[in-house]
Amino acid sequence: MLTQNKITGRRFNLLRVVQLLLLLNGTINIVQAGESEFSLKIEGLADAFIEEVSPGDYRIMIAGVPLERITGAEFSALRELEIKLQDKKNTKTETERKLNALLIAMARIADKTTLMYLHELFESYPERRNDVAEAISWYAKENQRRDPDWRILVRSLNVVQGEQAKVVMRALARFRRRSNKAQWVRQVILVGLEQDPEGQQIAVKLLEHWTGLNFNQAEQEKKSPLLVWQKWFAEKYPNEIAAVLPVEAPDSRWKYQEIKSELRKQAKQELNLKLGEQSFVKASCVKCHRFGKIGEKVGPDLTHVSRRLQQKEVLMATIFPSHFVAEEYPTVMILTDAGKVFTGMMGAAGPDQILLLTGEGKKQLINKNEVDEIMPVKKSSMPDGLLNLLSKEEVIELFRYLARLPEGATERYRHTTQ
């Protein structure tokens, strides 16, 4: 009996030691969170902060304790904080980091209302899609994996880069759902090609997950693991645009990275609307595209392009027009019974005719009963080098002009703060 009491006593003492260690560990974690280099006060909530508990990992702390799930009170306070951050005159980098931290902290413990809010931000503010996608990746890592979130993450592949691209690709590889659409498989290859070795391996893992394939790569291909996937894509989808990064034309007057950097620098400067509109005309954009009350409607309508695409996507599509061709605006080659060949972007016309917009911006009507064959063309009907006609100032003002809603446009796609 005495022996049994000793054993019981030892077990009790051991349990007390374990409890003490756990308590101390929790205390240490709280102190570390409180001493974080990044700390953002949440106004409206008592003793509430967003803390960076490890690099890139942000949590909502209430009195030093991590919040487990967002409720109505926290959501309202976080939403107000987000609105205030966008209004404050902080540096662009400082504001971006705070907003990024806020979204990640919200997403990882999001309820249904918070998730709906994040999706609304993604749809309404293209420039914030990188951060929203990263935040939803955190939710998918630690919670259920939902189809609506999968779709958001797949769409974000067009804009995420660097570390955010790694986070998104890792998250997509956790979903059971796979993509068999050529355009998204191509996009993963393109994202991977711009990554460091770690990011390339993450891209390969996602490609293997989506396709069910696993290639035995040669030594050279192991150093550049996406080479084999580029070759496979070309064989699997011969009619698709090749999965290769765009290359600047030797005679291109303006380079993508140069203009992208300049646009970022001038983001807060006063917009020259008149010069932007003049540039839209001078670059021949009006021959194919509608923007507000000016231009033709043969090609994609650009009136709400700032609500659909990031500025860098618009820039990319202009400098590298054949890098991505929208499915709804295909470029085709039409061979007639008389042996004539026409190439251009196919648009809507009457029931008996086909409207073709050539690379020179000319409209060509072709009778359907005269058509012998229609073949897809990988190259866009939009000509290269349109920006060569413009000065640097004109180029900058053109893209800043397109990054706003023109007169008469509706506020659709726009998230409201009311």
Tab-separated table of C-alpha atoms in Angstrom:
chain	number	residue	atom	x	y	z
A	1	MET	CA	0.000	0.000	0.000
A	2	LEU	CA	2.876	2.310	0.851
A	3	THR	CA	4.547	1.492	-2.427
A	4	GLN	CA	1.362	2.342	-4.337
A	5	ASN	CA	1.126	5.737	-2.559
A	6	LYS	CA	4.693	6.538	-3.514
A	7	ILE	CA	3.979	5.699	-7.126
A	8	THR	CA	0.820	7.818	-7.091
A	9	GLY	CA	2.708	10.688	-5.482
A	10	ARG	CA	5.442	10.547	-8.103
A	11	ARG	CA	2.853	10.589	-10.885
A	12	PHE	CA	1.199	13.599	-9.301
A	13	ASN	CA	4.525	15.435	-9.002
A	14	LEU	CA	5.386	14.583	-12.620
A	15	LEU	CA	2.005	15.926	-13.748
A	16	ARG	CA	2.635	19.166	-11.812
A	17	VAL	CA	6.032	19.533	-13.489
A	18	VAL	CA	4.501	19.034	-16.971
A	19	GLN	CA	1.766	21.565	-16.213
A	20	LEU	CA	4.346	24.056	-14.960
A	21	LEU	CA	6.452	23.600	-18.091
A	22	LEU	CA	3.413	24.124	-20.315
A	23	LEU	CA	2.477	27.230	-18.378
A	24	LEU	CA	5.998	28.606	-18.625
A	25	ASN	CA	6.071	27.847	-22.320
A	26	GLY	CA	2.797	29.693	-22.788
A	27	THR	CA	4.142	32.618	-20.771
A	28	ILE	CA	7.277	32.716	-22.886
A	29	ASN	CA	5.181	32.726	-26.080
A	30	ILE	CA	3.059	35.592	-24.791
A	31	VAL	CA	6.130	37.614	-23.855
A	32	GLN	CA	7.678	36.963	-27.254
A	33	ALA	CA	4.472	38.081	-28.976
A	34	GLY	CA	4.338	41.190	-26.818
A	35	GLU	CA	7.960	42.019	-27.686
A	36	SER	CA	7.438	41.486	-31.411
A	37	GLU	CA	9.048	44.070	-33.681
A	38	PHE	CA	5.687	44.336	-35.419
A	39	SER	CA	2.729	45.334	-33.273
A	40	LEU	CA	-0.459	46.938	-34.560
A	41	LYS	CA	-3.039	48.254	-32.108
A	42	ILE	CA	-6.670	47.318	-32.849
A	43	GLU	CA	-8.733	50.312	-31.810
A	44	GLY	CA	-12.142	49.554	-30.357
A	45	LEU	CA	-10.975	46.344	-28.670
A	46	ALA	CA	-9.467	46.414	-25.209
A	47	ASP	CA	-5.796	45.327	-25.065
A	48	ALA	CA	-5.942	43.970	-28.634
A	49	PHE	CA	-2.996	43.890	-31.053
A	50	ILE	CA	-1.897	42.176	-34.248
A	51	GLU	CA	1.495	40.611	-33.523
A	52	GLU	CA	4.059	38.833	-35.702
A	53	VAL	CA	4.721	35.613	-33.766
A	54	SER	CA	7.135	34.283	-36.405
A	55	PRO	CA	8.296	35.637	-39.788
A	56	GLY	CA	5.195	36.227	-41.921
A	57	ASP	CA	2.899	34.692	-39.285
A	58	TYR	CA	0.533	37.235	-37.753
A	59	ARG	CA	-2.011	36.659	-34.979
A	60	ILE	CA	-4.654	38.678	-33.178
A	61	MET	CA	-3.708	38.870	-29.504
A	62	ILE	CA	-6.216	39.850	-26.801
A	63	ALA	CA	-4.486	40.590	-23.467
A	64	GLY	CA	-1.512	38.570	-24.710
A	65	VAL	CA	-3.587	35.507	-25.628
A	66	PRO	CA	-4.159	34.457	-29.277
A	67	LEU	CA	-7.770	34.910	-30.416
A	68	GLU	CA	-9.222	31.542	-31.472
A	69	ARG	CA	-12.106	32.658	-33.688
A	70	ILE	CA	-13.420	36.000	-34.943
A	71	THR	CA	-16.840	37.138	-33.749
A	72	GLY	CA	-18.979	40.104	-34.766
A	73	ALA	CA	-17.265	42.536	-32.386
A	74	GLU	CA	-13.749	41.677	-33.574
A	75	PHE	CA	-14.782	41.708	-37.225
A	76	SER	CA	-16.206	45.238	-36.969
A	77	ALA	CA	-13.064	46.521	-35.250
A	78	LEU	CA	-10.771	44.867	-37.806
A	79	ARG	CA	-12.795	46.222	-40.701
A	80	GLU	CA	-12.585	49.737	-39.272
A	81	LEU	CA	-8.836	49.334	-38.813
A	82	GLU	CA	-8.443	48.305	-42.438
A	83	ILE	CA	-10.339	51.364	-43.678
A	84	LYS	CA	-8.270	53.694	-41.461
A	85	LEU	CA	-4.994	52.172	-42.646
A	86	GLN	CA	-5.893	52.934	-46.248
A	87	ASP	CA	-6.720	56.532	-45.347
A	88	LYS	CA	-3.609	57.216	-43.246
A	89	LYS	CA	-0.645	58.965	-44.834
A	90	ASN	CA	1.944	56.304	-44.069
A	91	THR	CA	4.643	55.309	-46.529
A	92	LYS	CA	3.382	52.891	-49.179
A	93	THR	CA	5.626	50.076	-47.893
A	94	GLU	CA	4.543	50.578	-44.273
A	95	THR	CA	0.847	50.612	-45.194
A	96	GLU	CA	1.207	47.533	-47.388
A	97	ARG	CA	2.837	45.562	-44.565
A	98	LYS	CA	0.156	46.536	-42.048
A	99	LEU	CA	-2.667	45.632	-44.434
A	100	ASN	CA	-0.953	42.346	-45.290
A	101	ALA	CA	-0.576	41.490	-41.594
A	102	LEU	CA	-4.198	42.410	-40.919
A	103	LEU	CA	-5.535	40.144	-43.678
A	104	ILE	CA	-3.407	37.161	-42.621
A	105	ALA	CA	-4.419	37.562	-38.968
A	106	MET	CA	-8.097	37.783	-39.989
A	107	ALA	CA	-8.009	34.865	-42.405
A	108	ARG	CA	-6.381	32.229	-40.247
A	109	ILE	CA	-9.256	32.360	-37.710
A	110	ALA	CA	-11.956	33.595	-40.092
A	111	ASP	CA	-15.643	32.862	-39.709
A	112	LYS	CA	-18.094	32.808	-42.630
A	113	THR	CA	-18.617	36.585	-42.573
A	114	THR	CA	-14.874	37.274	-42.615
A	115	LEU	CA	-14.328	34.886	-45.528
A	116	MET	CA	-17.080	36.583	-47.522
A	117	TYR	CA	-15.412	39.907	-46.803
A	118	LEU	CA	-12.026	38.640	-48.035
A	119	HIS	CA	-13.588	37.341	-51.236
A	120	GLU	CA	-15.258	40.708	-51.773
A	121	LEU	CA	-11.905	42.461	-51.368
A	122	PHE	CA	-10.369	40.120	-53.957
A	123	GLU	CA	-13.087	40.883	-56.500
A	124	SER	CA	-13.260	44.622	-55.827
A	125	TYR	CA	-9.610	45.588	-55.490
A	126	PRO	CA	-7.335	43.876	-58.047
A	127	GLU	CA	-4.223	45.534	-56.609
A	128	ARG	CA	-4.824	43.727	-53.301
A	129	ARG	CA	-5.289	40.252	-54.748
A	130	ASN	CA	-1.764	39.164	-53.833
A	131	ASP	CA	-2.349	39.835	-50.128
A	132	VAL	CA	-5.869	38.394	-50.092
A	133	ALA	CA	-4.660	35.201	-51.772
A	134	GLU	CA	-1.836	34.849	-49.243
A	135	ALA	CA	-4.327	35.337	-46.398
A	136	ILE	CA	-6.747	32.736	-47.788
A	137	SER	CA	-3.793	30.349	-48.129
A	138	TRP	CA	-3.332	30.599	-44.355
A	139	TYR	CA	-7.001	29.771	-43.840
A	140	ALA	CA	-6.757	26.758	-46.153
A	141	LYS	CA	-3.654	25.574	-44.288
A	142	GLU	CA	-5.317	25.514	-40.881
A	143	ASN	CA	-9.036	25.074	-41.643
A	144	GLN	CA	-11.335	23.404	-44.141
A	145	ARG	CA	-10.456	23.615	-47.840
A	146	ARG	CA	-13.391	25.092	-49.696
A	147	ASP	CA	-14.012	25.229	-53.454
A	148	PRO	CA	-14.601	29.031	-53.477
A	149	ASP	CA	-11.188	29.525	-51.859
A	150	TRP	CA	-9.577	27.158	-54.379
A	151	ARG	CA	-10.939	29.277	-57.232
A	152	ILE	CA	-9.573	32.465	-55.661
A	153	LEU	CA	-6.120	30.926	-55.245
A	154	VAL	CA	-6.040	29.619	-58.822
A	155	ARG	CA	-6.987	33.027	-60.200
A	156	SER	CA	-4.293	34.676	-58.093
A	157	LEU	CA	-1.618	32.741	-60.006
A	158	ASN	CA	-1.789	35.531	-62.600
A	159	VAL	CA	-0.471	38.090	-60.099
A	160	VAL	CA	1.370	36.475	-57.162
A	161	GLN	CA	5.166	36.534	-57.141
A	162	GLY	CA	8.059	35.663	-54.859
A	163	GLU	CA	7.228	34.348	-51.388
A	164	GLN	CA	3.507	34.930	-51.847
A	165	ALA	CA	3.541	32.670	-54.906
A	166	LYS	CA	5.169	29.940	-52.821
A	167	VAL	CA	2.481	30.250	-50.141
A	168	VAL	CA	-0.319	30.067	-52.722
A	169	MET	CA	1.147	27.074	-54.586
A	170	ARG	CA	1.684	25.178	-51.339
A	171	ALA	CA	-1.931	25.848	-50.389
A	172	LEU	CA	-3.248	24.666	-53.774
A	173	ALA	CA	-1.300	21.423	-53.418
A	174	ARG	CA	-3.235	20.707	-50.199
A	175	PHE	CA	-6.622	20.795	-51.930
A	176	ARG	CA	-8.025	17.533	-53.271
A	177	ARG	CA	-9.413	19.458	-56.217
A	178	ARG	CA	-7.166	19.669	-59.273
A	179	SER	CA	-7.092	21.841	-62.366
A	180	ASN	CA	-6.997	20.285	-65.819
A	181	LYS	CA	-7.346	23.567	-67.707
A	182	ALA	CA	-4.369	24.247	-69.930
A	183	GLN	CA	-4.196	27.950	-69.052
A	184	TRP	CA	-3.752	27.274	-65.322
A	185	VAL	CA	-1.227	24.473	-65.810
A	186	ARG	CA	0.691	26.881	-68.043
A	187	GLN	CA	0.475	29.594	-65.403
A	188	VAL	CA	1.991	27.358	-62.716
A	189	ILE	CA	4.904	26.645	-65.057
A	190	LEU	CA	5.361	30.378	-65.693
A	191	VAL	CA	5.211	31.217	-61.981
A	192	GLY	CA	7.738	28.471	-61.281
A	193	LEU	CA	10.139	29.738	-63.931
A	194	GLU	CA	10.444	33.035	-62.046
A	195	GLN	CA	11.108	31.315	-58.706
A	196	ASP	CA	14.278	30.369	-56.839
A	197	PRO	CA	15.136	26.619	-56.563
A	198	GLU	CA	12.800	26.178	-53.583
A	199	GLY	CA	9.922	27.835	-55.431
A	200	GLN	CA	10.568	25.728	-58.536
A	201	GLN	CA	10.241	22.537	-56.505
A	202	ILE	CA	6.966	23.810	-55.011
A	203	ALA	CA	5.664	24.480	-58.537
A	204	VAL	CA	6.677	20.968	-59.618
A	205	LYS	CA	4.831	19.449	-56.641
A	206	LEU	CA	1.678	21.324	-57.631
A	207	LEU	CA	2.012	20.238	-61.274
A	208	GLU	CA	2.436	16.625	-60.165
A	209	HIS	CA	-0.635	16.929	-57.949
A	210	TRP	CA	-2.771	18.400	-60.735
A	211	THR	CA	-1.654	16.091	-63.549
A	212	GLY	CA	-0.892	12.881	-61.659
A	213	LEU	CA	2.450	12.740	-63.489
A	214	ASN	CA	5.914	12.290	-62.017
A	215	PHE	CA	8.833	12.544	-64.420
A	216	ASN	CA	12.199	10.873	-63.950
A	217	GLN	CA	14.370	13.851	-64.735
A	218	ALA	CA	17.894	13.811	-66.139
A	219	GLU	CA	20.696	15.580	-64.238
A	220	GLN	CA	20.400	18.734	-66.359
A	221	GLU	CA	16.638	18.850	-65.873
A	222	LYS	CA	17.025	18.462	-62.099
A	223	LYS	CA	18.896	21.759	-62.061
A	224	SER	CA	16.022	23.346	-64.015
A	225	PRO	CA	13.090	21.043	-63.078
A	226	LEU	CA	10.515	22.973	-65.091
A	227	LEU	CA	12.212	22.270	-68.426
A	228	VAL	CA	10.583	18.846	-68.641
A	229	TRP	CA	7.201	20.393	-67.843
A	230	GLN	CA	7.639	22.956	-70.627
A	231	LYS	CA	8.335	20.152	-73.091
A	232	TRP	CA	5.395	18.115	-71.819
A	233	PHE	CA	3.063	21.125	-72.097
A	234	ALA	CA	4.099	21.779	-75.710
A	235	GLU	CA	3.303	18.149	-76.626
A	236	LYS	CA	0.099	17.924	-74.577
A	237	TYR	CA	-1.340	21.270	-75.728
A	238	PRO	CA	0.094	22.011	-79.195
A	239	ASN	CA	-2.577	24.639	-79.921
A	240	GLU	CA	-1.924	26.601	-76.719
A	241	ILE	CA	0.564	29.423	-76.260
A	242	ALA	CA	3.911	27.972	-75.192
A	243	ALA	CA	4.722	27.940	-71.471
A	244	VAL	CA	7.709	30.274	-71.775
A	245	LEU	CA	8.407	33.628	-70.190
A	246	PRO	CA	8.003	36.619	-72.530
A	247	VAL	CA	11.110	38.164	-74.047
A	248	GLU	CA	11.396	41.870	-74.768
A	249	ALA	CA	11.734	42.665	-78.459
A	250	PRO	CA	15.152	44.144	-79.341
A	251	ASP	CA	13.483	47.190	-80.897
A	252	SER	CA	11.145	47.778	-77.932
A	253	ARG	CA	11.577	51.366	-76.817
A	254	TRP	CA	10.110	50.813	-73.359
A	255	LYS	CA	10.824	47.859	-71.087
A	256	TYR	CA	8.304	46.189	-68.791
A	257	GLN	CA	10.296	46.488	-65.552
A	258	GLU	CA	11.248	50.097	-66.256
A	259	ILE	CA	7.649	51.229	-66.803
A	260	LYS	CA	6.361	49.131	-63.901
A	261	SER	CA	8.895	50.743	-61.555
A	262	GLU	CA	8.095	54.240	-62.811
A	263	LEU	CA	4.344	53.691	-62.349
A	264	ARG	CA	4.929	52.696	-58.747
A	265	LYS	CA	7.017	55.816	-58.099
A	266	GLN	CA	4.394	58.128	-59.589
A	267	ALA	CA	1.349	56.414	-58.046
A	268	LYS	CA	0.459	59.395	-55.834
A	269	GLN	CA	1.258	62.177	-58.283
A	270	GLU	CA	-1.544	64.162	-59.893
A	271	LEU	CA	-2.987	62.467	-62.957
A	272	ASN	CA	-2.811	64.226	-66.341
A	273	LEU	CA	-6.137	63.060	-67.795
A	274	LYS	CA	-5.763	65.007	-71.021
A	275	LEU	CA	-2.354	63.509	-71.814
A	276	GLY	CA	-3.618	60.033	-70.876
A	277	GLU	CA	-6.520	60.293	-73.325
A	278	GLN	CA	-4.259	61.673	-76.047
A	279	SER	CA	-1.889	58.744	-75.527
A	280	PHE	CA	-4.815	56.294	-75.781
A	281	VAL	CA	-5.549	57.723	-79.220
A	282	LYS	CA	-1.921	58.109	-80.328
A	283	ALA	CA	-1.097	54.469	-79.534
A	284	SER	CA	-4.084	53.374	-81.677
A	285	CYS	CA	-5.862	51.782	-78.693
A	286	VAL	CA	-9.093	53.495	-79.821
A	287	LYS	CA	-9.203	51.419	-83.005
A	288	CYS	CA	-9.994	48.242	-81.078
A	289	HIS	CA	-10.904	49.116	-77.492
A	290	ARG	CA	-13.626	51.100	-75.808
A	291	PHE	CA	-12.779	53.195	-72.744
A	292	GLY	CA	-15.721	55.127	-71.397
A	293	LYS	CA	-17.141	57.155	-74.259
A	294	ILE	CA	-14.250	56.804	-76.732
A	295	GLY	CA	-12.974	53.955	-78.891
A	296	GLU	CA	-14.335	50.900	-80.702
A	297	LYS	CA	-15.935	47.811	-79.144
A	298	VAL	CA	-14.381	45.198	-81.422
A	299	GLY	CA	-11.767	44.109	-78.874
A	300	PRO	CA	-12.075	43.850	-75.076
A	301	ASP	CA	-13.872	46.795	-73.474
A	302	LEU	CA	-11.383	48.553	-71.173
A	303	THR	CA	-13.901	50.771	-69.368
A	304	HIS	CA	-13.740	48.689	-66.188
A	305	VAL	CA	-10.284	47.191	-66.711
A	306	SER	CA	-9.041	48.773	-63.465
A	307	ARG	CA	-11.702	46.783	-61.598
A	308	ARG	CA	-10.786	43.511	-63.311
A	309	LEU	CA	-6.995	43.510	-63.637
A	310	GLN	CA	-3.954	44.789	-61.805
A	311	GLN	CA	-2.050	47.596	-63.464
A	312	LYS	CA	0.916	45.294	-64.063
A	313	GLU	CA	-1.395	42.853	-65.891
A	314	VAL	CA	-2.539	45.620	-68.238
A	315	LEU	CA	1.083	46.643	-68.782
A	316	MET	CA	2.108	43.042	-69.464
A	317	ALA	CA	-0.735	42.559	-71.957
A	318	THR	CA	0.324	45.710	-73.823
A	319	ILE	CA	4.062	45.075	-74.003
A	320	PHE	CA	3.676	41.310	-74.583
A	321	PRO	CA	0.305	41.011	-76.377
A	322	SER	CA	0.825	37.356	-77.341
A	323	HIS	CA	1.808	36.204	-73.860
A	324	PHE	CA	-1.835	35.657	-72.925
A	325	VAL	CA	-4.774	35.741	-75.336
A	326	ALA	CA	-8.265	35.841	-73.827
A	327	GLU	CA	-10.459	32.899	-74.856
A	328	GLU	CA	-13.359	35.202	-75.731
A	329	TYR	CA	-11.188	37.165	-78.186
A	330	PRO	CA	-9.347	34.503	-80.212
A	331	THR	CA	-6.984	35.263	-83.055
A	332	VAL	CA	-7.717	33.106	-86.095
A	333	MET	CA	-6.655	32.545	-89.682
A	334	ILE	CA	-9.548	32.228	-92.136
A	335	LEU	CA	-9.082	30.522	-95.490
A	336	THR	CA	-11.827	31.229	-98.058
A	337	ASP	CA	-13.037	29.069	-100.945
A	338	ALA	CA	-11.348	31.520	-103.292
A	339	GLY	CA	-7.972	30.884	-101.643
A	340	LYS	CA	-7.769	34.176	-99.762
A	341	VAL	CA	-6.265	34.224	-96.257
A	342	PHE	CA	-7.302	36.634	-93.496
A	343	THR	CA	-5.780	36.823	-90.008
A	344	GLY	CA	-7.089	38.761	-87.043
A	345	MET	CA	-9.262	38.804	-83.961
A	346	MET	CA	-12.696	37.359	-84.534
A	347	GLY	CA	-15.598	39.450	-83.268
A	348	ALA	CA	-19.375	39.446	-83.403
A	349	ALA	CA	-21.121	40.346	-86.642
A	350	GLY	CA	-24.412	39.493	-88.364
A	351	PRO	CA	-25.789	35.934	-88.598
A	352	ASP	CA	-24.285	35.434	-92.046
A	353	GLN	CA	-20.923	37.182	-91.610
A	354	ILE	CA	-17.733	37.036	-89.568
A	355	LEU	CA	-16.058	40.212	-88.377
A	356	LEU	CA	-12.271	40.118	-88.323
A	357	LEU	CA	-10.121	42.868	-86.834
A	358	THR	CA	-6.651	42.829	-88.396
A	359	GLY	CA	-3.420	43.771	-86.668
A	360	GLU	CA	-3.567	47.156	-88.402
A	361	GLY	CA	-6.892	47.897	-86.750
A	362	LYS	CA	-8.911	47.416	-89.960
A	363	LYS	CA	-12.284	45.648	-89.976
A	364	GLN	CA	-12.828	42.838	-92.446
A	365	LEU	CA	-16.284	41.296	-93.031
A	366	ILE	CA	-16.291	37.765	-94.449
A	367	ASN	CA	-19.371	35.868	-95.628
A	368	LYS	CA	-19.721	32.599	-93.734
A	369	ASN	CA	-20.724	30.664	-96.871
A	370	GLU	CA	-17.346	31.606	-98.416
A	371	VAL	CA	-15.270	30.234	-95.512
A	372	ASP	CA	-13.354	27.033	-96.197
A	373	GLU	CA	-11.452	26.707	-92.888
A	374	ILE	CA	-10.879	28.571	-89.626
A	375	MET	CA	-7.645	27.847	-87.775
A	376	PRO	CA	-6.532	29.162	-84.352
A	377	VAL	CA	-3.419	31.340	-84.243
A	378	LYS	CA	-1.215	31.546	-81.158
A	379	LYS	CA	-0.122	35.108	-81.851
A	380	SER	CA	-2.394	37.957	-80.775
A	381	SER	CA	-3.845	40.236	-83.427
A	382	MET	CA	-2.707	43.145	-81.275
A	383	PRO	CA	0.593	44.299	-82.797
A	384	ASP	CA	3.854	44.528	-80.844
A	385	GLY	CA	5.540	47.855	-80.224
A	386	LEU	CA	2.440	50.048	-79.812
A	387	LEU	CA	4.180	52.008	-77.063
A	388	ASN	CA	7.158	52.855	-79.283
A	389	LEU	CA	5.146	55.781	-80.656
A	390	LEU	CA	4.894	57.379	-77.197
A	391	SER	CA	7.272	59.341	-75.011
A	392	LYS	CA	7.998	58.027	-71.527
A	393	GLU	CA	5.640	60.583	-70.000
A	394	GLU	CA	2.889	59.562	-72.434
A	395	VAL	CA	3.361	55.870	-71.592
A	396	ILE	CA	3.106	56.539	-67.854
A	397	GLU	CA	0.004	58.702	-68.205
A	398	LEU	CA	-1.647	56.148	-70.514
A	399	PHE	CA	-1.525	53.407	-67.870
A	400	ARG	CA	-2.478	55.768	-65.070
A	401	TYR	CA	-5.397	56.907	-67.246
A	402	LEU	CA	-6.566	53.291	-67.663
A	403	ALA	CA	-6.208	52.666	-63.913
A	404	ARG	CA	-9.264	54.786	-63.132
A	405	LEU	CA	-12.935	54.692	-64.024
A	406	PRO	CA	-13.718	57.001	-66.937
A	407	GLU	CA	-16.613	59.413	-66.941
A	408	GLY	CA	-19.946	57.627	-67.202
A	409	ALA	CA	-18.632	54.272	-65.943
A	410	THR	CA	-20.533	52.457	-63.219
A	411	GLU	CA	-19.015	51.596	-59.845
A	412	ARG	CA	-19.580	47.879	-60.375
A	413	TYR	CA	-16.924	45.510	-59.061
A	414	ARG	CA	-16.238	48.052	-56.342
A	415	HIS	CA	-16.251	47.068	-52.681
A	416	THR	CA	-17.878	49.707	-50.502
A	417	THR	CA	-16.865	50.761	-47.017
A	418	GLN	CA	-20.355	51.741	-45.916
